[in-house]
XYZ file of N, CA, C and O in Angstrom:
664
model
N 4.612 23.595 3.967
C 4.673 22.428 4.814
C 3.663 22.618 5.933
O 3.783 23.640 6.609
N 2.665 21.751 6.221
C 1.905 21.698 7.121
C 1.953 20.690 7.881
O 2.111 19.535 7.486
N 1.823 21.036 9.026
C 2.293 20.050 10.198
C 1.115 19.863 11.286
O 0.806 20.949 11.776
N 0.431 18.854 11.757
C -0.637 18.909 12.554
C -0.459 17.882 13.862
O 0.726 17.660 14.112
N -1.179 17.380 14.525
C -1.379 16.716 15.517
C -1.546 15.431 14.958
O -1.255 15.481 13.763
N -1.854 14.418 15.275
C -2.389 13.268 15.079
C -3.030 12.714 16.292
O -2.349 12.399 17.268
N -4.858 12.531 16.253
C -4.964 11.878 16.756
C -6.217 10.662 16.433
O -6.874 10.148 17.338
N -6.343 10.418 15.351
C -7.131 9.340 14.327
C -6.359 8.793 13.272
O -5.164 8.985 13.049
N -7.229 8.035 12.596
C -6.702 8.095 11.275
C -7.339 8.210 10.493
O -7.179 7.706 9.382
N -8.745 9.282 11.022
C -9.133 9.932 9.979
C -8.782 11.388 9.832
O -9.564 12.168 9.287
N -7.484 11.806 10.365
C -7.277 13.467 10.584
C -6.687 13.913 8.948
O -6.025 14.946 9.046
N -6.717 13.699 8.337
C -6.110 13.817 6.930
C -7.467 14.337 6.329
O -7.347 15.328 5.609
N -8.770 13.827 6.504
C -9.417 14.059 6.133
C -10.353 15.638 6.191
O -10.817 16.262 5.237
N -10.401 15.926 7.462
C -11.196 17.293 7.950
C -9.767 18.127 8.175
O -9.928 19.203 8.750
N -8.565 17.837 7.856
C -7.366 18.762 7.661
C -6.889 19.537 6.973
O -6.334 20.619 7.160
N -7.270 18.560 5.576
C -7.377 19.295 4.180
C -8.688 19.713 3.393
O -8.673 20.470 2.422
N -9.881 19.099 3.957
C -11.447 19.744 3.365
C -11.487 21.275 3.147
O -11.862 21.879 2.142
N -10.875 21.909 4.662
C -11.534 23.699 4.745
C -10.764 24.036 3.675
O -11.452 24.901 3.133
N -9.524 23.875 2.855
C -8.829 24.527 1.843
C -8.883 24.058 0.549
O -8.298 24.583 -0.399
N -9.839 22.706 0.476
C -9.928 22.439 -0.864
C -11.406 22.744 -1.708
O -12.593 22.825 -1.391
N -10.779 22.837 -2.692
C -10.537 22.835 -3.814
C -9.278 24.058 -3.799
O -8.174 23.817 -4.287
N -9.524 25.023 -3.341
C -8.183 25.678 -3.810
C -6.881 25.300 -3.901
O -6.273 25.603 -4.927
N -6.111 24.460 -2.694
C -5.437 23.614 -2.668
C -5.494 22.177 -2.120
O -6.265 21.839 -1.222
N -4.529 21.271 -2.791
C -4.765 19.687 -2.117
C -3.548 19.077 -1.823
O -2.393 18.951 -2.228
N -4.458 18.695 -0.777
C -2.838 18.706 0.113
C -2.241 16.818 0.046
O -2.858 15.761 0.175
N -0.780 17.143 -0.215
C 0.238 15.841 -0.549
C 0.446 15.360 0.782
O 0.646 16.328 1.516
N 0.497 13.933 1.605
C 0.250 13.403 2.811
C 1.617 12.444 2.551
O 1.947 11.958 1.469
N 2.331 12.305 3.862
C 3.327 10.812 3.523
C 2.108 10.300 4.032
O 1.230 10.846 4.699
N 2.286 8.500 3.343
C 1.646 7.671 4.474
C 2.547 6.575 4.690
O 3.385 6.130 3.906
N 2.131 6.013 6.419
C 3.163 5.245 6.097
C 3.198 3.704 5.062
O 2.173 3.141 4.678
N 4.435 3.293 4.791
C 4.373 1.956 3.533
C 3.653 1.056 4.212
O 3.091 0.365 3.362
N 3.351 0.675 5.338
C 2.459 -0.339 5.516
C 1.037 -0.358 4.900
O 0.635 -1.368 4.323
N 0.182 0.892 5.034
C -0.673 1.138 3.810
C -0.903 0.523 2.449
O -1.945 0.008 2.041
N -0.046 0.627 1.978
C 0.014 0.225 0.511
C -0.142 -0.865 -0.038
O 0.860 -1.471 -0.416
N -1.375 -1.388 -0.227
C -1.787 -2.508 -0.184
C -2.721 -2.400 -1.023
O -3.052 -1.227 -1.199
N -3.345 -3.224 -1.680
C -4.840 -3.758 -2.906
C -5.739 -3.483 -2.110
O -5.584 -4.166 -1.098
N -6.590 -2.845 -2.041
C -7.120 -1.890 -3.272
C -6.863 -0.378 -2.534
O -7.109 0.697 -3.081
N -6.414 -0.514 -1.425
C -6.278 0.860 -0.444
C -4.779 1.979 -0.997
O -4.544 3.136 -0.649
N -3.934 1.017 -2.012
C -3.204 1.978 -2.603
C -3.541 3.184 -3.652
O -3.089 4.259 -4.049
N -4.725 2.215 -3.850
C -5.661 3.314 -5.604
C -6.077 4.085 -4.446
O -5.514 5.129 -4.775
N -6.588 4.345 -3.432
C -7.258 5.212 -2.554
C -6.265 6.393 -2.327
O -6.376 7.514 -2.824
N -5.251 5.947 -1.472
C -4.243 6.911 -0.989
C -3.620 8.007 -1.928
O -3.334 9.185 -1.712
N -3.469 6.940 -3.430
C -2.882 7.922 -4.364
C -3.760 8.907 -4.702
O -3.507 10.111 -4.680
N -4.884 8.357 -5.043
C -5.880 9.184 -5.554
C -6.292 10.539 -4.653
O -6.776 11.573 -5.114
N -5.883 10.184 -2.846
C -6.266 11.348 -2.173
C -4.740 11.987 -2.055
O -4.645 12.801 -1.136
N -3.395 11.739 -2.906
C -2.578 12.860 -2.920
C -1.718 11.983 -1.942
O -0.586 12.467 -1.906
N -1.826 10.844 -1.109
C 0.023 10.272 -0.619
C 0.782 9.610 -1.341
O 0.710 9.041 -2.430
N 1.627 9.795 -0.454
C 3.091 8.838 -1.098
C 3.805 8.089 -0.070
O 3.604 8.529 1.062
N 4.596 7.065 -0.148
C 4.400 5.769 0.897
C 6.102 6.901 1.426
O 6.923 7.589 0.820
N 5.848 6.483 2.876
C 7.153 6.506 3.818
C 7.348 5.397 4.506
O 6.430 4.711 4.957
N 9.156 5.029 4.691
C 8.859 3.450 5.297
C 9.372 4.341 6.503
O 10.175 5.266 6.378
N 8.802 3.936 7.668
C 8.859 4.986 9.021
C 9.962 4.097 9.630
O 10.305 3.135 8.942
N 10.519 4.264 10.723
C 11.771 3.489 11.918
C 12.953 3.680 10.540
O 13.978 3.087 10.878
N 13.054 4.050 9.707
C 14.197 4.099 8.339
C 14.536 5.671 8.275
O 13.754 6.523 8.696
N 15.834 5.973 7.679
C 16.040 7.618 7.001
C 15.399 7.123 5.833
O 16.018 6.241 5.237
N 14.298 7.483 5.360
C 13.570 7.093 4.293
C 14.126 8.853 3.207
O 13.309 9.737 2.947
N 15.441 8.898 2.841
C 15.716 9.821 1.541
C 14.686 9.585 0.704
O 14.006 10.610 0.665
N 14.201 8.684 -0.032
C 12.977 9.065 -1.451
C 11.701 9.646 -0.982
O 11.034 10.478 -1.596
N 11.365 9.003 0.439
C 10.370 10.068 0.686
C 10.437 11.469 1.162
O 9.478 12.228 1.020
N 11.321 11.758 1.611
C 12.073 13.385 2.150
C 12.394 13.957 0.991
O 11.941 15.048 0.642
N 13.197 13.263 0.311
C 13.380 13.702 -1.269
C 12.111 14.393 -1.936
O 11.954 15.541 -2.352
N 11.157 13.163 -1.888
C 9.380 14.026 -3.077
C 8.790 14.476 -2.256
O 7.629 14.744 -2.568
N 9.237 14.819 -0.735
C 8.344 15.845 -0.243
C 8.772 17.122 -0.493
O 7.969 18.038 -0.672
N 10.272 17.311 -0.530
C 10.922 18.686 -0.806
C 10.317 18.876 -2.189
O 9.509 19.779 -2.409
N 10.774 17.896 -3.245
C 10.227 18.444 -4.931
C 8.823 19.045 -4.969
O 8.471 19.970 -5.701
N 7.986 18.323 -3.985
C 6.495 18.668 -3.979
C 6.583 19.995 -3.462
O 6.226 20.946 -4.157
N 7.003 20.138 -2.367
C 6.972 21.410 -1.917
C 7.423 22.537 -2.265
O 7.027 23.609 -1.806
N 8.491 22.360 -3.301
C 9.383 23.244 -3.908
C 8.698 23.664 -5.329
O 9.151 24.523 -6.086
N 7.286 22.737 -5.587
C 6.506 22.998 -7.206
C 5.242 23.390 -6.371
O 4.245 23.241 -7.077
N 4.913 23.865 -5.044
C 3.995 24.986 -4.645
C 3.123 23.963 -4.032
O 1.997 24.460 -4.031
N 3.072 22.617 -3.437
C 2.165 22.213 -3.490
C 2.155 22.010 -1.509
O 3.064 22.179 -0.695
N 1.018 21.682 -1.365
C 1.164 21.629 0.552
C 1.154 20.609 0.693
O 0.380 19.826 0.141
N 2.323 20.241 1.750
C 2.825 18.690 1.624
C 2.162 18.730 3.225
O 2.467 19.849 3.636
N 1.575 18.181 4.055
C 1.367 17.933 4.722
C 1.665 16.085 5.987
O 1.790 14.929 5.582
N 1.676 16.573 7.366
C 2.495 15.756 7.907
C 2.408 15.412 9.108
O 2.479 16.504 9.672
N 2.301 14.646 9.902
C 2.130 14.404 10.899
C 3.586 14.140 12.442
O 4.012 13.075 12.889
N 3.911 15.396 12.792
C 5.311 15.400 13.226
C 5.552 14.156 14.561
O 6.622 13.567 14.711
N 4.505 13.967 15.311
C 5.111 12.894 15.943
C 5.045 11.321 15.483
O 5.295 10.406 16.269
N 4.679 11.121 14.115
C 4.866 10.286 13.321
C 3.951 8.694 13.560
O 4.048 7.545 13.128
N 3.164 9.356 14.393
C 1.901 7.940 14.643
C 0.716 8.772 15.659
O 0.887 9.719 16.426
N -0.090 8.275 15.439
C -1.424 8.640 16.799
C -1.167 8.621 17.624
O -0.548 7.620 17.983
N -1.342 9.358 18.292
C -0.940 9.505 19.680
C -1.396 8.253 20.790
O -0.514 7.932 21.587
N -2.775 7.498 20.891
C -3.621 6.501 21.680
C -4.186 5.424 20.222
O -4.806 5.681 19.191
N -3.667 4.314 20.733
C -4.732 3.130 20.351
C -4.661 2.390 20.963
O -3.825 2.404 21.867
N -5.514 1.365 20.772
C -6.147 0.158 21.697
C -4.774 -0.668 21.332
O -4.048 0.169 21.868
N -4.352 -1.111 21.112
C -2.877 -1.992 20.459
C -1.897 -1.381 21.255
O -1.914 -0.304 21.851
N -0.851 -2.449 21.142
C 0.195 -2.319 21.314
C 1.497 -1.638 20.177
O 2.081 -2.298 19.317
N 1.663 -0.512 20.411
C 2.403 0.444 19.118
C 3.493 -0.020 18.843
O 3.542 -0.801 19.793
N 4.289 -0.163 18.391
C 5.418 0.042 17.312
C 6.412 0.972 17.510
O 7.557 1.063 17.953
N 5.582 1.592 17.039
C 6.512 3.300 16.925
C 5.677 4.287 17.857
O 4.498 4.631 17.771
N 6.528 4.581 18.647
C 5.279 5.612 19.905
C 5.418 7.056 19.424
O 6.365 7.492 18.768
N 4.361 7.732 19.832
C 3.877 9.483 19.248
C 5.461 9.994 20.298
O 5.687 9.789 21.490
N 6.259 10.657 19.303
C 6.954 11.471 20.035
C 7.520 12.433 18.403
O 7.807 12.074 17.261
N 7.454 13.769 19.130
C 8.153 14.513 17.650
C 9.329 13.913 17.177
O 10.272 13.337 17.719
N 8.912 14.308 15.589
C 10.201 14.119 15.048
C 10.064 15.406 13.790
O 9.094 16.037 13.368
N 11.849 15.429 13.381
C 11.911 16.130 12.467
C 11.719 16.618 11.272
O 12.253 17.686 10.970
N 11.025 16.015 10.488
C 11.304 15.096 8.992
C 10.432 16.457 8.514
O 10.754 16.877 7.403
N 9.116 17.377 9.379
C 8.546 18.234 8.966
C 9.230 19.695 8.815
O 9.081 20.523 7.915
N 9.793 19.731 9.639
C 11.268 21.126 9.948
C 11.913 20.993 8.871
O 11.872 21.859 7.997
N 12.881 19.466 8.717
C 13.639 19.371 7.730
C 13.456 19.737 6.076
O 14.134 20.104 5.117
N 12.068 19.378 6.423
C 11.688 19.368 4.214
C 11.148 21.168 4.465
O 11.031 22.078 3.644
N 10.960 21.136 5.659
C 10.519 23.158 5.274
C 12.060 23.810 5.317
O 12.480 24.274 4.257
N 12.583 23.843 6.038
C 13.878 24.132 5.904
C 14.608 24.121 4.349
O 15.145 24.975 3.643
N 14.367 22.919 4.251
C 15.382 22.212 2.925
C 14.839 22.661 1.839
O 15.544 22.983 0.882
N 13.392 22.761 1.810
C 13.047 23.571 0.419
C 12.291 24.690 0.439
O 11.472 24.995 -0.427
N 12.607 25.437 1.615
C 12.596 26.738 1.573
C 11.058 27.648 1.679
O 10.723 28.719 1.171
N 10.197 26.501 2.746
C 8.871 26.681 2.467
C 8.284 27.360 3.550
O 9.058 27.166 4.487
N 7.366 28.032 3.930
C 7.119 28.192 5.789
C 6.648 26.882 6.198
O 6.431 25.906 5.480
N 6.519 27.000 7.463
C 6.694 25.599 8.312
C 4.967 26.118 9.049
O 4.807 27.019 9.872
N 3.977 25.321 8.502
C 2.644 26.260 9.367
C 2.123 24.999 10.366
O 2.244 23.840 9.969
N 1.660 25.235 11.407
C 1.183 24.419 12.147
C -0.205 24.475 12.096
O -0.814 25.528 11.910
N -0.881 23.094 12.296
C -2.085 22.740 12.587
C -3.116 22.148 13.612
O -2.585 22.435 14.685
N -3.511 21.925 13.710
C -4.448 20.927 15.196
C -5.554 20.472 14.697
O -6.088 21.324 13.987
N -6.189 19.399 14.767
C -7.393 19.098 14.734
C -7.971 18.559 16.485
O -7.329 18.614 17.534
N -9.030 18.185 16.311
C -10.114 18.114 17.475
C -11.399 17.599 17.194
O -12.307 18.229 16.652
N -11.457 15.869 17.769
C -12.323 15.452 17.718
C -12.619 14.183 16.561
O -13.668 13.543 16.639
N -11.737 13.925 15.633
C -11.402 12.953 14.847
C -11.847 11.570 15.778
O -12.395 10.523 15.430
N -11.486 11.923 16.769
C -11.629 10.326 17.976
C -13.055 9.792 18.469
O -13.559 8.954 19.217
N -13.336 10.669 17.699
C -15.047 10.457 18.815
C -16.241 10.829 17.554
O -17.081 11.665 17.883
N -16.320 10.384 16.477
C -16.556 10.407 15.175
C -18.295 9.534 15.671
O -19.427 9.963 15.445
N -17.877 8.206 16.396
C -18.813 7.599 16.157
C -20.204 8.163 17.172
O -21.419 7.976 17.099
N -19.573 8.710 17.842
C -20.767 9.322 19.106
C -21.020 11.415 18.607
O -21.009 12.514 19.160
N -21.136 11.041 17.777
C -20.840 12.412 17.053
C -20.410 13.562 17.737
O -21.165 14.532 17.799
N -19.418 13.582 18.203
C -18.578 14.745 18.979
C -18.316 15.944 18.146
O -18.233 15.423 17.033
N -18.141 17.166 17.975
C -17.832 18.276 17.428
C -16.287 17.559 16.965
O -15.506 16.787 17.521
N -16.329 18.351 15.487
C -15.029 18.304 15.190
C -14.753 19.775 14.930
O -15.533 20.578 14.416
N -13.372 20.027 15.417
C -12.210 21.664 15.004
C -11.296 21.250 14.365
O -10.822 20.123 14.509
N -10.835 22.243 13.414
C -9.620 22.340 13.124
C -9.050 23.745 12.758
O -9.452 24.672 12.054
N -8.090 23.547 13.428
C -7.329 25.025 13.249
C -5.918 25.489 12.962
O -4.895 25.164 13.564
N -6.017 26.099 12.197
C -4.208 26.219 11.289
C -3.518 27.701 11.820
O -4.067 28.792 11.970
N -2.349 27.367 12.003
C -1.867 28.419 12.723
C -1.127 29.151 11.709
O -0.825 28.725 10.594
N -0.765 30.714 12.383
C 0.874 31.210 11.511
C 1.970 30.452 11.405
O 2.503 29.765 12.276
N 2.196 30.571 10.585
C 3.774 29.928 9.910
C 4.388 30.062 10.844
O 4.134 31.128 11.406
N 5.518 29.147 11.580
C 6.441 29.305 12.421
C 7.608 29.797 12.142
O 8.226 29.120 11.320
N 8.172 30.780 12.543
C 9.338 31.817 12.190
C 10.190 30.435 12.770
O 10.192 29.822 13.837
N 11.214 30.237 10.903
C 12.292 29.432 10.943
C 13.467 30.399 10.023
O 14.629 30.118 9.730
N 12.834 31.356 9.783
C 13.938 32.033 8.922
C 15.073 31.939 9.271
O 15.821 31.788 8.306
N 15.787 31.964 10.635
C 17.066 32.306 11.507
C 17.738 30.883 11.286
O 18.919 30.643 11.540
N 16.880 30.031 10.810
C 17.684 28.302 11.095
C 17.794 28.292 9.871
O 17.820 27.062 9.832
N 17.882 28.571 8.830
C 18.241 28.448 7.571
C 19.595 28.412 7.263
O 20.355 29.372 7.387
N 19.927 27.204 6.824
C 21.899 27.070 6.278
C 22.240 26.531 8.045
O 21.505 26.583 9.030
N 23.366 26.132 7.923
C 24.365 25.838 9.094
C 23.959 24.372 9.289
O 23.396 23.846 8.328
N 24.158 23.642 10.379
C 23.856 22.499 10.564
C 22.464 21.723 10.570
O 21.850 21.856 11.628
N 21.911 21.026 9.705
C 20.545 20.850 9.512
C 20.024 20.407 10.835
O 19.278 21.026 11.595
N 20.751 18.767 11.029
C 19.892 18.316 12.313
C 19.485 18.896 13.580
O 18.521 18.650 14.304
N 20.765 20.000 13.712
C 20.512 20.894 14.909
C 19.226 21.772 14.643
O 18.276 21.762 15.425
N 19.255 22.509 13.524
C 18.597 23.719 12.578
C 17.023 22.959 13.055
O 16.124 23.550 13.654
N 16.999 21.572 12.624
C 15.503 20.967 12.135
C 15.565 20.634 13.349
O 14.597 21.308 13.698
N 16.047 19.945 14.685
C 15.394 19.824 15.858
C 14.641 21.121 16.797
O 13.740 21.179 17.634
N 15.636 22.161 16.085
C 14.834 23.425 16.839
C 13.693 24.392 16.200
O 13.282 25.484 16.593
N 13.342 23.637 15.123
C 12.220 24.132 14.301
C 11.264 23.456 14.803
O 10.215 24.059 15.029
N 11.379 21.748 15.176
C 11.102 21.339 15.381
C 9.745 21.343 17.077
O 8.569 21.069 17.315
N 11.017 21.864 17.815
C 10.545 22.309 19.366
C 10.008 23.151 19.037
O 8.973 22.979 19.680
N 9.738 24.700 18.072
C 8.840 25.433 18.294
C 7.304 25.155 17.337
O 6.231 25.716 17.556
N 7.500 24.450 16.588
C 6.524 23.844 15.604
C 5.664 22.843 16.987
O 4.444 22.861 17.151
N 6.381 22.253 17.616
C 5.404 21.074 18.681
C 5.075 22.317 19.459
O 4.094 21.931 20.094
N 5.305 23.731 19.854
C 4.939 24.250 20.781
C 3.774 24.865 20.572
O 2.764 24.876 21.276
N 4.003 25.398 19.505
C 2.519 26.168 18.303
C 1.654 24.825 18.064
O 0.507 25.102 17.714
N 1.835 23.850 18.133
C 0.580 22.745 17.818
C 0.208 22.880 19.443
O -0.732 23.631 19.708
N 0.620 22.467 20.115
C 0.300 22.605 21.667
C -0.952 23.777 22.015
O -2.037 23.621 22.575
N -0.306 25.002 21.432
C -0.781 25.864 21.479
C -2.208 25.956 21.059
O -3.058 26.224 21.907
N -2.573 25.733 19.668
C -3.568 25.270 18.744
C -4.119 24.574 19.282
O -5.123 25.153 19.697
N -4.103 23.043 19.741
C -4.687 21.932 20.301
C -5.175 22.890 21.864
O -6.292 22.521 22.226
N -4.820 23.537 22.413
C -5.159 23.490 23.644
C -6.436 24.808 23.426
O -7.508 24.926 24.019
N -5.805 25.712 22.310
C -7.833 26.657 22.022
C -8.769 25.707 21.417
O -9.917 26.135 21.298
N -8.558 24.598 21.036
C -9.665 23.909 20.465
C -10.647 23.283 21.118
O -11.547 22.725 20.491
């Protein structure tokens, strides 16, 4: 399970480049996406639709199966970009859903950061940098939501961390 920052919507892209071909990484996106002809796109780069403001079970569901058949499901924990010009919806604040599917299928929980996705057009340096796995071993079994909010707080602390050497 890989967990990163969000702050584009092109961070999916320079997130998963440095590790592929060896591995390719599985993305929720959210269901508003999914649309003619941008659905052949998404699938083809490895997502699968999440309907976000919902307990969306089928997508928590094929992120655990994915993750549980070796594959890096990757995720964006505060669940939108952090800044846009618009008026948001759903505002950047952590959530669990990345703790939970590492937890639940038994995967390490690794944190990420990118840097510079935002400033693409004035060609700004882009970073990205993946951290150690966050020690969740101890939250394993007992009450999930508790278990996954406090995987949670140290997973946002290690991105913090990451984002702030970049």
């Amino acid at each position: 399970m890989l967990a990163c920052n969000h702050v584009s919507s092109f961070d999916p892209w320079p997130l998963g480049l440095p590790i592929w071909p060896r591995r390719f990484l599985r993305f929720m996106a959210k269901s508003e996406l999914y649309w003619f002809p941008l659905t052949l796109i998404l699938n083809g780069a490895g997502a699968f639709p999440v309907r976000r403001g919902q307990a969306d079970a089928e997508a928590i569901d094929t992120a655990v199966r994915l993750a549980r058949e070796g594959n890096v499901v990757a995720m964006f924990p505060e669940g939108t970009r952090r800044r846009k010009g618009l008026v948001k919806r759903f505002e950047a604040r952590p959530r669990s859903g990345a703790a939970r599917i590492a937890l639940e299928a038994g995967v390490p929980l690794v944190p990420a950061a990118v840097a510079g996705t935002d400033r693409l057009l004035r060609l700004g340096p882009l970073r990205v940098v993946y951290g150690a796995p966050v020690d969740i071993d101890d939250l394993r079994g007992g009450d999930v939501r508790e278990n996954a909010l406090e995987a949670t707080n140290r997973l946002m602390a290690r991105i913090e961390e990451l984002e702030a050497s970049l």
